[in-house]
Coordinates of C-alpha atoms and ligand atoms in Angstrom, one line a residue:
M1 CA 142.7 32.9 76.9
I2 CA 142.7 36.7 77.0
P3 CA 144.0 38.3 80.2
L4 CA 140.7 39.9 81.1
L5 CA 139.0 36.5 81.3
R6 CA 142.0 34.7 82.7
N7 CA 142.2 37.3 85.6
A8 CA 138.6 36.8 86.6
Q9 CA 139.4 33.2 87.7
N10 CA 141.6 34.7 90.4
Y11 CA 138.7 36.8 91.9
L12 CA 135.9 34.2 91.9
E13 CA 134.4 35.3 95.3
R14 CA 134.9 39.0 94.8
I15 CA 132.1 41.3 93.8
C16 CA 132.2 42.4 90.2
V17 CA 128.9 44.2 89.6
R18 CA 126.4 45.8 91.9
F19 CA 123.0 47.2 90.8
E20 CA 120.9 48.6 93.6
D21 CA 120.4 45.6 96.0
E22 CA 121.6 43.0 93.5
V23 CA 125.2 41.9 93.9
F24 CA 127.2 39.6 91.6
I25 CA 130.5 38.0 92.1
Y26 CA 133.1 37.1 89.4
S27 CA 132.2 33.4 89.5
D28 CA 128.6 34.4 88.6
L29 CA 129.9 36.4 85.7
L30 CA 132.0 33.5 84.5
S31 CA 129.2 30.9 84.7
R32 CA 126.5 33.2 83.2
S33 CA 128.8 34.2 80.3
H34 CA 129.7 30.6 79.7
S35 CA 126.0 29.7 79.4
I36 CA 125.4 32.7 77.0
A37 CA 128.4 31.7 74.9
S38 CA 127.1 28.1 74.7
F39 CA 123.7 29.4 73.6
L40 CA 125.2 31.5 70.9
L41 CA 127.5 28.7 69.7
N42 CA 124.5 26.4 69.4
G43 CA 126.8 23.4 68.5
Q44 CA 129.4 25.4 66.5
S45 CA 132.9 25.4 67.7
H46 CA 133.6 29.2 67.2
L47 CA 131.5 32.2 66.0
N48 CA 134.4 33.3 63.8
G49 CA 133.8 37.0 64.3
A50 CA 130.0 37.0 63.8
R51 CA 128.6 40.3 64.9
I52 CA 126.2 40.0 67.9
A53 CA 124.3 43.1 68.7
Y54 CA 122.7 43.7 72.1
L55 CA 120.2 46.3 73.5
V56 CA 120.3 46.0 77.2
N57 CA 120.5 48.5 80.1
P58 CA 123.8 48.8 82.1
G59 CA 124.0 46.0 84.7
F60 CA 125.0 42.4 85.2
D61 CA 123.2 41.3 82.0
Y62 CA 125.2 43.8 79.9
V63 CA 128.5 42.5 81.1
S64 CA 127.5 38.8 80.9
I65 CA 126.4 39.3 77.3
Q66 CA 129.6 41.1 76.3
W67 CA 131.7 38.4 77.9
G68 CA 129.5 35.6 76.5
I69 CA 129.9 36.9 72.9
W70 CA 133.6 37.1 73.4
R71 CA 133.9 33.6 74.9
A72 CA 132.0 32.3 71.8
G73 CA 134.4 34.1 69.4
G74 CA 131.9 36.8 68.3
I75 CA 132.3 40.5 67.9
A76 CA 130.2 42.5 70.4
V77 CA 128.1 45.3 69.0
P78 CA 126.5 47.3 71.9
L79 CA 123.5 49.3 70.8
C80 CA 122.6 52.7 72.4
V81 CA 119.6 52.3 74.6
K82 CA 118.4 55.8 73.7
H83 CA 118.7 55.6 69.9
P84 CA 115.5 55.6 67.8
V85 CA 114.8 52.7 65.5
P86 CA 116.4 54.0 62.3
S87 CA 119.7 54.5 64.1
L88 CA 119.6 51.0 65.6
S89 CA 118.5 49.5 62.3
Y90 CA 121.5 51.2 60.5
V91 CA 123.9 49.5 62.9
L92 CA 122.3 46.1 62.4
S93 CA 122.5 46.5 58.6
D94 CA 126.0 47.9 58.6
T95 CA 127.5 45.2 60.7
T96 CA 125.3 42.5 59.1
A97 CA 124.5 41.4 62.7
S98 CA 123.7 37.7 62.9
H99 CA 121.8 37.9 66.2
V100 CA 120.3 40.6 68.5
I101 CA 120.0 40.1 72.2
Y102 CA 117.6 42.4 74.1
G103 CA 116.5 43.2 77.6
A104 CA 112.9 43.4 79.0
D105 CA 112.7 47.2 78.6
F106 CA 113.1 47.1 74.8
K107 CA 110.3 44.8 73.6
A108 CA 108.5 47.6 71.7
T109 CA 111.7 48.7 69.9
I110 CA 112.6 45.1 69.1
Q111 CA 109.2 44.5 67.6
E112 CA 109.8 47.3 65.1
L113 CA 113.3 46.1 64.4
E114 CA 112.0 42.6 63.8
G115 CA 109.7 44.0 61.2
L116 CA 112.7 45.6 59.4
H117 CA 115.2 42.7 59.8
Q118 CA 113.2 39.6 59.5
D119 CA 116.3 37.5 58.8
I120 CA 118.0 38.4 62.2
P121 CA 117.0 36.3 65.2
M122 CA 116.3 38.4 68.2
T123 CA 116.4 36.8 71.7
H124 CA 115.3 38.0 75.1
V125 CA 118.2 37.9 77.6
A126 CA 116.2 35.6 79.9
R127 CA 116.1 33.0 77.1
L128 CA 119.9 32.8 76.7
N129 CA 120.2 29.5 78.5
A130 CA 122.2 26.5 77.3
E131 CA 124.1 23.7 78.9
P132 CA 127.7 24.9 79.2
C133 CA 129.7 23.5 76.3
E134 CA 133.4 23.6 75.5
L135 CA 134.4 27.1 74.5
P136 CA 136.9 28.1 71.8
E137 CA 140.4 29.3 72.6
L138 CA 140.3 33.1 72.3
H139 CA 143.4 35.0 71.0
L140 CA 144.3 38.7 71.4
D141 CA 144.5 39.3 67.7
E142 CA 140.8 38.5 67.2
D143 CA 138.2 41.3 66.8
A144 CA 136.3 42.1 69.9
L145 CA 134.1 45.2 69.5
I146 CA 132.5 47.5 66.9
L147 CA 131.6 51.0 68.2
Y148 CA 130.0 53.6 66.1
T149 CA 131.4 57.1 65.7
S150 CA 130.4 60.1 63.7
G151 CA 132.8 61.6 61.2
T152 CA 132.7 64.2 58.4
T153 CA 131.3 61.6 55.9
G154 CA 127.6 61.4 56.7
N155 CA 126.7 58.0 58.3
P156 CA 128.5 56.9 61.4
K157 CA 131.4 54.5 60.9
G158 CA 132.0 51.3 62.8
V159 CA 135.4 51.3 64.6
V160 CA 136.7 47.7 64.9
L161 CA 138.7 47.1 68.1
S162 CA 140.6 43.8 68.7
H163 CA 141.1 42.1 72.1
S164 CA 144.7 43.3 71.7
N165 CA 143.6 46.9 71.4
L166 CA 141.4 46.7 74.4
N167 CA 144.1 44.9 76.4
A168 CA 146.5 47.7 75.6
Q169 CA 144.0 50.4 76.5
I170 CA 143.1 48.8 79.8
N171 CA 146.7 48.2 80.8
A172 CA 147.8 51.8 80.1
L173 CA 145.0 53.1 82.4
I174 CA 145.6 50.5 85.1
E175 CA 149.2 51.6 85.3
A176 CA 148.7 55.3 84.9
W177 CA 145.7 55.7 87.2
K178 CA 146.8 53.0 89.7
W179 CA 143.7 50.9 89.6
S180 CA 143.5 48.3 92.4
K181 CA 141.2 45.4 93.2
N182 CA 140.0 47.4 96.2
D183 CA 138.5 50.1 94.1
T184 CA 134.7 50.6 93.5
I185 CA 133.6 52.8 90.6
L186 CA 130.2 54.3 89.9
N187 CA 129.5 53.9 86.2
V188 CA 126.7 56.2 84.9
L189 CA 128.0 56.4 81.4
P190 CA 126.4 55.1 78.2
L191 CA 127.7 51.6 77.4
H192 CA 128.1 52.0 73.6
H193 CA 131.3 54.2 73.9
I194 CA 134.9 53.6 75.1
H195 CA 134.5 55.9 78.1
G196 CA 131.8 53.8 79.7
I197 CA 133.0 50.5 78.4
V198 CA 136.8 50.5 78.7
N199 CA 137.6 53.2 81.3
A200 CA 134.8 52.7 83.7
M201 CA 134.0 49.0 83.3
L202 CA 136.7 46.8 81.7
C203 CA 139.5 48.4 83.7
P204 CA 137.9 47.6 87.1
L205 CA 136.8 44.1 85.9
Y206 CA 140.4 43.4 84.7
I207 CA 141.8 44.1 88.1
G208 CA 139.1 42.4 90.3
A209 CA 137.5 45.7 91.4
E210 CA 133.7 46.4 91.7
V211 CA 131.5 48.3 89.3
V212 CA 128.3 49.9 90.6
F213 CA 125.5 50.8 88.1
V214 CA 122.4 52.8 88.7
E215 CA 119.2 52.8 86.8
R216 CA 119.9 56.0 84.9
F217 CA 122.1 59.1 85.3
T218 CA 120.5 61.8 87.4
P219 CA 122.5 63.9 89.9
K220 CA 120.2 62.6 92.7
N221 CA 121.1 59.0 91.8
V222 CA 124.8 59.8 91.7
F223 CA 124.9 61.5 95.0
S224 CA 122.8 58.8 96.7
A225 CA 125.2 56.2 95.4
F226 CA 128.2 58.3 96.6
L227 CA 126.6 58.5 100.1
S228 CA 126.4 54.7 100.3
G229 CA 130.0 55.1 101.3
K230 CA 131.8 52.4 99.2
I231 CA 132.5 54.2 95.9
N232 CA 136.0 55.7 95.6
V233 CA 136.4 56.2 91.9
F234 CA 134.2 58.2 89.5
M235 CA 134.6 59.1 85.8
A236 CA 132.3 61.4 83.7
V237 CA 132.0 63.9 80.9
P238 CA 132.2 67.6 81.8
T239 CA 128.4 68.0 81.2
I240 CA 127.8 65.5 84.0
Y241 CA 130.1 67.4 86.4
F242 CA 128.2 70.6 85.4
K243 CA 124.9 69.0 86.3
L244 CA 126.2 67.6 89.6
I245 CA 127.5 71.0 90.6
A246 CA 124.1 72.6 89.7
F247 CA 122.3 70.0 91.9
Y248 CA 124.7 70.4 94.8
E249 CA 124.3 74.1 94.8
E250 CA 120.6 73.7 95.5
L251 CA 121.1 71.4 98.5
S252 CA 121.0 72.6 102.1
S253 CA 124.4 73.3 103.7
K254 CA 124.0 70.2 105.9
E255 CA 123.5 68.0 102.8
Q256 CA 126.4 69.7 101.1
E257 CA 128.7 69.0 104.0
G258 CA 127.7 65.3 104.0
I259 CA 128.4 64.9 100.3
S260 CA 131.7 66.9 100.4
A261 CA 132.9 64.7 103.3
V262 CA 132.3 61.5 101.3
L263 CA 133.8 62.9 98.1
K264 CA 137.0 63.9 100.0
Q265 CA 137.6 60.2 100.7
F266 CA 137.6 59.3 96.9
R267 CA 140.8 57.9 95.4
L268 CA 140.2 59.3 91.9
M269 CA 137.9 61.5 89.8
V270 CA 138.4 61.8 86.1
S271 CA 136.9 64.0 83.4
G272 CA 137.1 63.4 79.6
S273 CA 135.4 63.1 76.2
A274 CA 135.2 66.9 75.9
A275 CA 137.2 69.9 77.1
L276 CA 136.7 70.4 80.8
P277 CA 136.0 74.1 81.4
V278 CA 138.4 75.5 84.1
S279 CA 135.3 77.0 85.9
V280 CA 133.9 73.4 86.3
L281 CA 137.2 72.1 87.5
E282 CA 137.4 74.9 90.1
K283 CA 133.9 74.5 91.4
W284 CA 134.3 70.7 91.6
K285 CA 137.5 71.2 93.6
K286 CA 135.6 73.3 96.2
I287 CA 132.9 70.7 96.5
S288 CA 135.0 67.5 96.5
S289 CA 138.6 68.7 97.4
H290 CA 139.7 66.9 94.2
I291 CA 141.4 68.4 91.2
L292 CA 139.7 66.4 88.4
L293 CA 142.1 64.4 86.3
E294 CA 141.5 65.4 82.7
R295 CA 142.5 63.0 80.0
Y296 CA 142.0 62.8 76.2
G297 CA 140.8 59.9 74.0
M298 CA 138.9 58.9 71.0
T299 CA 136.9 55.9 69.9
E300 CA 139.6 54.8 67.4
I301 CA 142.4 54.9 69.9
G302 CA 141.0 54.6 73.4
M303 CA 142.8 56.9 75.8
A304 CA 146.0 58.5 74.5
I305 CA 146.9 61.5 76.8
S306 CA 146.3 62.0 80.5
N307 CA 147.2 64.4 83.2
P308 CA 149.4 62.6 85.8
Y309 CA 147.9 60.7 88.7
D310 CA 150.6 61.9 91.2
G311 CA 152.0 65.1 89.6
E312 CA 150.5 68.4 88.7
R313 CA 147.0 68.2 87.1
R314 CA 147.1 71.3 85.0
P315 CA 143.7 73.0 84.3
G316 CA 142.9 73.4 80.6
H317 CA 145.5 70.8 79.6
I318 CA 145.2 67.1 78.9
G319 CA 148.7 66.0 80.2
Q320 CA 151.2 63.7 78.6
A321 CA 151.1 60.5 76.5
L322 CA 149.9 57.4 78.4
P323 CA 152.2 54.4 78.8
G324 CA 152.7 52.5 75.5
V325 CA 151.1 55.3 73.4
S326 CA 153.1 57.4 71.0
V327 CA 151.9 60.9 70.3
K328 CA 153.2 63.6 68.0
I329 CA 151.9 66.9 66.6
V330 CA 152.3 67.6 63.0
Q331 CA 151.6 70.5 60.6
E332 CA 149.6 70.2 57.4
D333 CA 152.4 68.7 55.4
G334 CA 152.8 65.9 58.0
E335 CA 156.1 67.2 59.4
E336 CA 156.4 67.4 63.1
V337 CA 155.8 71.0 64.4
A338 CA 158.4 73.1 66.1
P339 CA 158.2 72.9 69.9
A340 CA 155.2 74.8 71.3
A341 CA 153.7 75.2 67.8
Q342 CA 150.2 74.0 67.0
G343 CA 149.2 71.1 64.7
E344 CA 147.2 67.9 64.5
I345 CA 147.6 65.1 67.1
L346 CA 148.8 61.8 65.6
V347 CA 148.8 58.6 67.6
K348 CA 150.4 55.2 67.3
G349 CA 150.4 52.1 69.5
L350 CA 148.8 48.8 70.3
N351 CA 145.8 50.8 71.6
V352 CA 145.0 52.1 68.0
F353 CA 142.2 50.3 66.1
S354 CA 143.0 48.5 62.8
R355 CA 140.1 49.5 60.6
Y356 CA 136.6 51.0 60.1
W357 CA 134.1 48.2 59.5
N358 CA 133.7 47.7 55.7
K359 CA 135.2 51.1 55.0
K360 CA 138.6 50.6 53.3
E361 CA 138.8 54.1 51.9
A362 CA 138.0 55.8 55.2
T363 CA 140.5 53.5 56.9
V364 CA 143.3 54.4 54.5
K365 CA 142.5 58.1 54.8
G366 CA 142.6 57.9 58.6
F367 CA 146.2 56.9 58.8
T368 CA 149.5 58.4 57.5
K369 CA 151.6 56.2 55.2
D370 CA 153.8 55.2 58.1
G371 CA 150.8 54.1 60.3
W372 CA 150.0 57.1 62.5
F373 CA 146.3 57.6 63.2
K374 CA 145.2 61.2 62.3
T375 CA 142.9 62.3 65.1
G376 CA 141.6 65.6 63.5
D377 CA 142.2 67.3 66.9
M378 CA 144.5 70.4 67.0
A379 CA 146.8 70.8 70.0
V380 CA 150.0 72.3 71.3
F381 CA 152.6 70.8 73.6
D382 CA 153.0 73.6 76.0
K383 CA 155.6 73.5 78.9
G384 CA 155.4 69.7 79.2
Y385 CA 151.6 69.4 78.8
Y386 CA 149.4 68.9 75.7
R387 CA 146.6 71.4 75.3
I388 CA 143.7 70.9 72.9
L389 CA 142.8 73.8 70.7
G390 CA 139.8 72.3 68.9
R391 CA 138.8 70.1 65.9
N392 CA 140.1 70.8 62.5
S393 CA 136.6 70.3 61.1
V394 CA 133.7 72.7 61.8
D395 CA 131.4 69.8 60.9
I396 CA 132.3 67.8 64.1
I397 CA 130.3 68.9 67.1
K398 CA 130.8 67.7 70.7
S399 CA 127.7 68.0 72.9
G400 CA 127.3 66.3 76.3
G401 CA 130.4 64.3 75.5
Y402 CA 128.9 62.9 72.3
K403 CA 130.6 63.4 69.0
I404 CA 128.0 64.6 66.4
S405 CA 128.3 65.0 62.7
A406 CA 126.7 68.3 61.5
L407 CA 126.4 66.7 58.0
E408 CA 124.4 63.8 59.3
I409 CA 121.8 66.1 60.9
E410 CA 121.7 68.3 57.7
E411 CA 120.9 65.2 55.7
V412 CA 117.9 64.4 57.9
L413 CA 116.7 68.0 58.0
R414 CA 116.7 68.3 54.2
K415 CA 114.2 65.5 54.0
Y416 CA 111.6 67.6 55.9
Q417 CA 108.9 69.0 53.8
G418 CA 109.4 72.7 53.3
I419 CA 113.1 72.8 54.0
N420 CA 115.1 73.5 50.9
E421 CA 118.6 73.9 52.4
C422 CA 120.2 74.0 55.8
A423 CA 123.5 74.3 57.7
V424 CA 124.1 72.9 61.2
V425 CA 126.8 74.2 63.5
G426 CA 127.8 73.9 67.2
I427 CA 127.5 76.9 69.4
P428 CA 129.6 77.1 72.7
D429 CA 127.6 76.4 75.8
D430 CA 128.7 76.1 79.4
E431 CA 126.6 73.0 80.2
W432 CA 126.7 71.0 77.0
G433 CA 130.1 72.1 75.6
E434 CA 128.3 72.9 72.4
L435 CA 124.7 73.2 71.5
I436 CA 123.4 72.3 68.1
A437 CA 122.0 75.1 66.0
A438 CA 120.5 74.9 62.5
S439 CA 120.0 77.5 59.9
L440 CA 117.1 76.8 57.5
I441 CA 116.2 78.1 54.1
V442 CA 112.6 77.3 53.6
E443 CA 110.6 76.9 50.4
G444 CA 108.7 80.0 49.5
E445 CA 106.5 81.3 52.3
T446 CA 106.5 77.9 54.2
E447 CA 106.0 78.4 57.9
I448 CA 108.0 75.7 59.8
D449 CA 106.3 74.6 63.0
L450 CA 109.3 73.9 65.2
S451 CA 107.6 71.6 67.7
A452 CA 106.3 69.4 64.8
L453 CA 109.8 69.4 63.3
D454 CA 111.3 68.5 66.7
A455 CA 108.8 65.6 67.1
W456 CA 109.6 64.4 63.5
L457 CA 113.4 64.5 64.2
R458 CA 113.0 62.6 67.4
T459 CA 111.8 59.6 65.5
R460 CA 114.9 59.7 63.3
I461 CA 117.9 60.9 65.3
P462 CA 118.9 60.5 69.0
S463 CA 117.8 63.4 71.3
Y464 CA 121.4 64.6 71.8
K465 CA 121.6 65.3 68.1
L466 CA 118.5 67.6 68.1
P467 CA 119.1 71.2 67.1
R468 CA 118.3 73.5 70.1
H469 CA 118.4 76.8 68.1
Y470 CA 116.9 77.5 64.7
I471 CA 117.5 80.5 62.5
F472 CA 115.7 81.2 59.2
Q473 CA 117.0 82.7 56.0
E474 CA 115.2 85.9 56.4
D475 CA 117.1 86.5 59.6
L476 CA 120.4 86.2 57.8
P477 CA 122.1 88.3 55.1
R478 CA 120.9 87.3 51.7
N479 CA 122.2 83.9 50.4
V480 CA 124.3 83.6 53.5
L481 CA 124.6 79.9 53.3
G482 CA 126.2 80.0 49.9
K483 CA 128.5 82.9 50.6
V484 CA 129.8 82.6 54.1
T485 CA 131.6 79.8 55.9
K486 CA 130.1 77.9 58.8
N487 CA 132.3 79.8 61.2
V488 CA 130.6 83.1 60.3
L489 CA 127.3 81.4 60.6
K490 CA 128.3 80.3 64.1
Q491 CA 129.0 83.8 65.0
I492 CA 125.8 85.1 63.6
I493 CA 123.7 82.6 65.6
K494 CA 125.8 83.2 68.7
D495 CA 125.1 86.9 68.5
Q496 CA 121.5 86.3 67.9
I497 CA 120.9 84.0 70.9
S498 CA 123.0 86.0 73.3
Ligands
LIG1 C1 120.2 65.6 75.8 N1 119.5 66.8 75.9 C2 120.3 67.7 75.4 C3 121.5 67.1 74.9 N2 121.4 65.8 75.2 N3 120.1 69.1 75.3 C4 121.1 69.8 74.7 N4 122.2 69.2 74.2 C5 122.4 67.9 74.3 N5 123.5 67.4 73.9 C6 118.2 67.0 76.5 C7 117.3 65.9 76.0 O1 116.7 66.2 74.7 C8 116.2 66.0 77.1 O2 115.4 67.1 76.8 C9 117.0 66.3 78.3 O3 118.3 66.9 77.9 C10 117.4 65.0 79.1 O4 117.8 64.1 78.1 P1 118.7 62.8 78.6 O5 119.2 62.1 77.4 O6 117.9 62.1 79.6 O7 119.8 63.6 79.2 P2 120.7 63.3 80.4 O8 120.5 61.9 80.9 O9 120.7 64.4 81.3 O10 122.1 63.2 79.6 C11 123.1 64.0 79.7 C12 124.4 63.2 79.8 C13 124.5 62.4 78.5 C14 124.3 62.3 81.0 C15 125.5 64.2 79.9 O11 124.5 63.2 77.4 C16 125.6 61.4 78.5 O12 125.6 60.4 79.1 N6 126.7 61.8 77.9 C17 128.0 61.0 77.9 C18 128.4 60.7 76.6 C19 129.6 59.9 76.6 O13 129.8 59.0 77.4 N7 130.5 60.1 75.6 C20 131.7 59.4 75.5 C21 132.0 59.3 74.0 P3 113.9 66.9 76.5 O14 113.3 66.4 77.8 O15 113.4 68.3 76.1 O16 113.9 65.9 75.4 S1 133.6 59.9 73.7 C22 134.6 58.6 74.0 O17 134.2 57.5 74.4 C23 136.0 58.9 73.9 C24 136.8 57.7 73.7 C25 136.5 59.7 75.1 O18 137.4 60.5 75.1 O19 135.8 59.4 76.2
LIG2 P1 134.6 60.1 70.1 O1 135.0 60.1 68.7 O2 133.2 60.2 70.4 O3 135.4 59.1 70.7 O4 135.2 61.5 70.7 C1 136.6 61.7 70.6 C2 136.8 63.2 70.6 O5 136.4 63.8 71.8 C3 138.2 63.6 70.4 O6 138.6 63.5 69.0 C4 138.3 65.0 70.9 O7 137.8 65.9 69.9 C5 137.2 64.9 72.0 N1 137.9 64.8 73.4 C6 138.0 63.8 74.1 N2 138.6 64.1 75.3 C7 138.8 65.4 75.3 C8 139.4 66.4 76.2 N3 139.8 66.1 77.4 N4 139.4 67.7 75.8 C9 138.9 68.1 74.6 N5 138.4 67.2 73.7 C10 138.3 65.9 74.0

């Protein structure tokens, strides 16, 4: 049995998940996931890596389904609850999912998906009941999870993570961040990415701690949960801290004092998924008395580099390699750089994924010949701490902690009537990290109605991928798209909106 599931037997009576007034203990999780696994097995002895997708909100159902799939020998494919139908449909086709499980809130979406995928059974979570049967023996080398990530090649790629990868990622963080069974974390992160799944859910569940979910992220929900008094760990992307600070600043001084007093008692507060602006770190320090612990990770590798739990947390830096993770910085020819020189971060270790789903070429391209994963992130090792300098591709945008492919948005924009050509770039923004901007070349005298374009895009791409600024060809130097690079375009748009 894998350690995550074996450990749970030791915490049977402890609380694992809390959602508003509903409280679940580890024995509930084990019995519910056993029942779900038995339903999925339906008489078979092992799912043999069948891909089971699920569209459910964060909460006890989510965790039980994930564990149920694993206990039956399947690969869990969590779907993003905010994605429009085409994005969900792409994942079902790409993984050749054999089953979809859905929660009550997604009936309408599921109806559309059923129309598109008539061969895939789709089951409401409430109907996942079966007499517990004998479950297969689960091994660490089996595949556990497929998560989708954007790259520079158009469609998102499925990252296959094994139980061994997850186990290594969890253990590194438990050791480095001193997780204990007495911790309670508030998890407001989306549960189709490593940050929400591994760092803020599986780590606590591995150690017998408690995970609190709220209906959705709003600063108000977060602060009310904090004020409940039990939570002592929090993890989020910089945009979330930005939004919390903005909300806090509008509160009365009495309310502010109450919140600050509670935050002071926290054990740990972490930021990651995008660069943490030093201004956000400073403001949060005043509010909470905590220096946010900034760390660095990626879907393909989990967490790789982290500021220390006990030592100096250096603003603007991401720290040192986590236990069990090897990190080096190389120049373009693959040679390690001279000390303090900049280059690309390469990573090796049990935490690193084995392959992109059904994408052999992309997998081979992602690694060096001697097995180091090429992150595409540029960094320096500066006086004992790594510091990120940016991505080596202008086509990768980070907004709200989400990684977004400019090429993917361009492909969709080009399908809109009247748009002949386009270029998408990320523009620096205090709140979102980067905001998406699109430059359009339209056909003849076509007038593009931006609100109609926005409505059209919303049915095709998730809202966090929507361009927030548009610029038209006549606003640019002639033939700008053919002649200048995207970096110049970024500057032109930046100047125009400032
Ligand atoms: C949403 N909106 C945006 C963006 N996203 N506007 C500009 N830029 C954006 N990126 C707009 C919406 O269109 C909407 O506007 C309004 O904001 C509210 O949308 P909603 O989705 O409800 O936003 P939110 O709930 O406030 O979401 C913000 C968020 C979310 C909580 C910061 O983006 C989030 O959960 N981010 C976390 C992503 C994450 O976990 N990444 C980890 C992956 P309108 O009303 O006009 O439509 S990275 C990872 O896993 C690696 C391993 C790592 O290192 O961690
Ligand atoms: P994703 O592919 O969605 O998992 O996002 C991973 C990417 O997020 C990394 O390759 C980095 O570019 C970025 N990232 C994660 N953590 C940090 C951080 N602390 N500072 C800067 N960038 C980060």
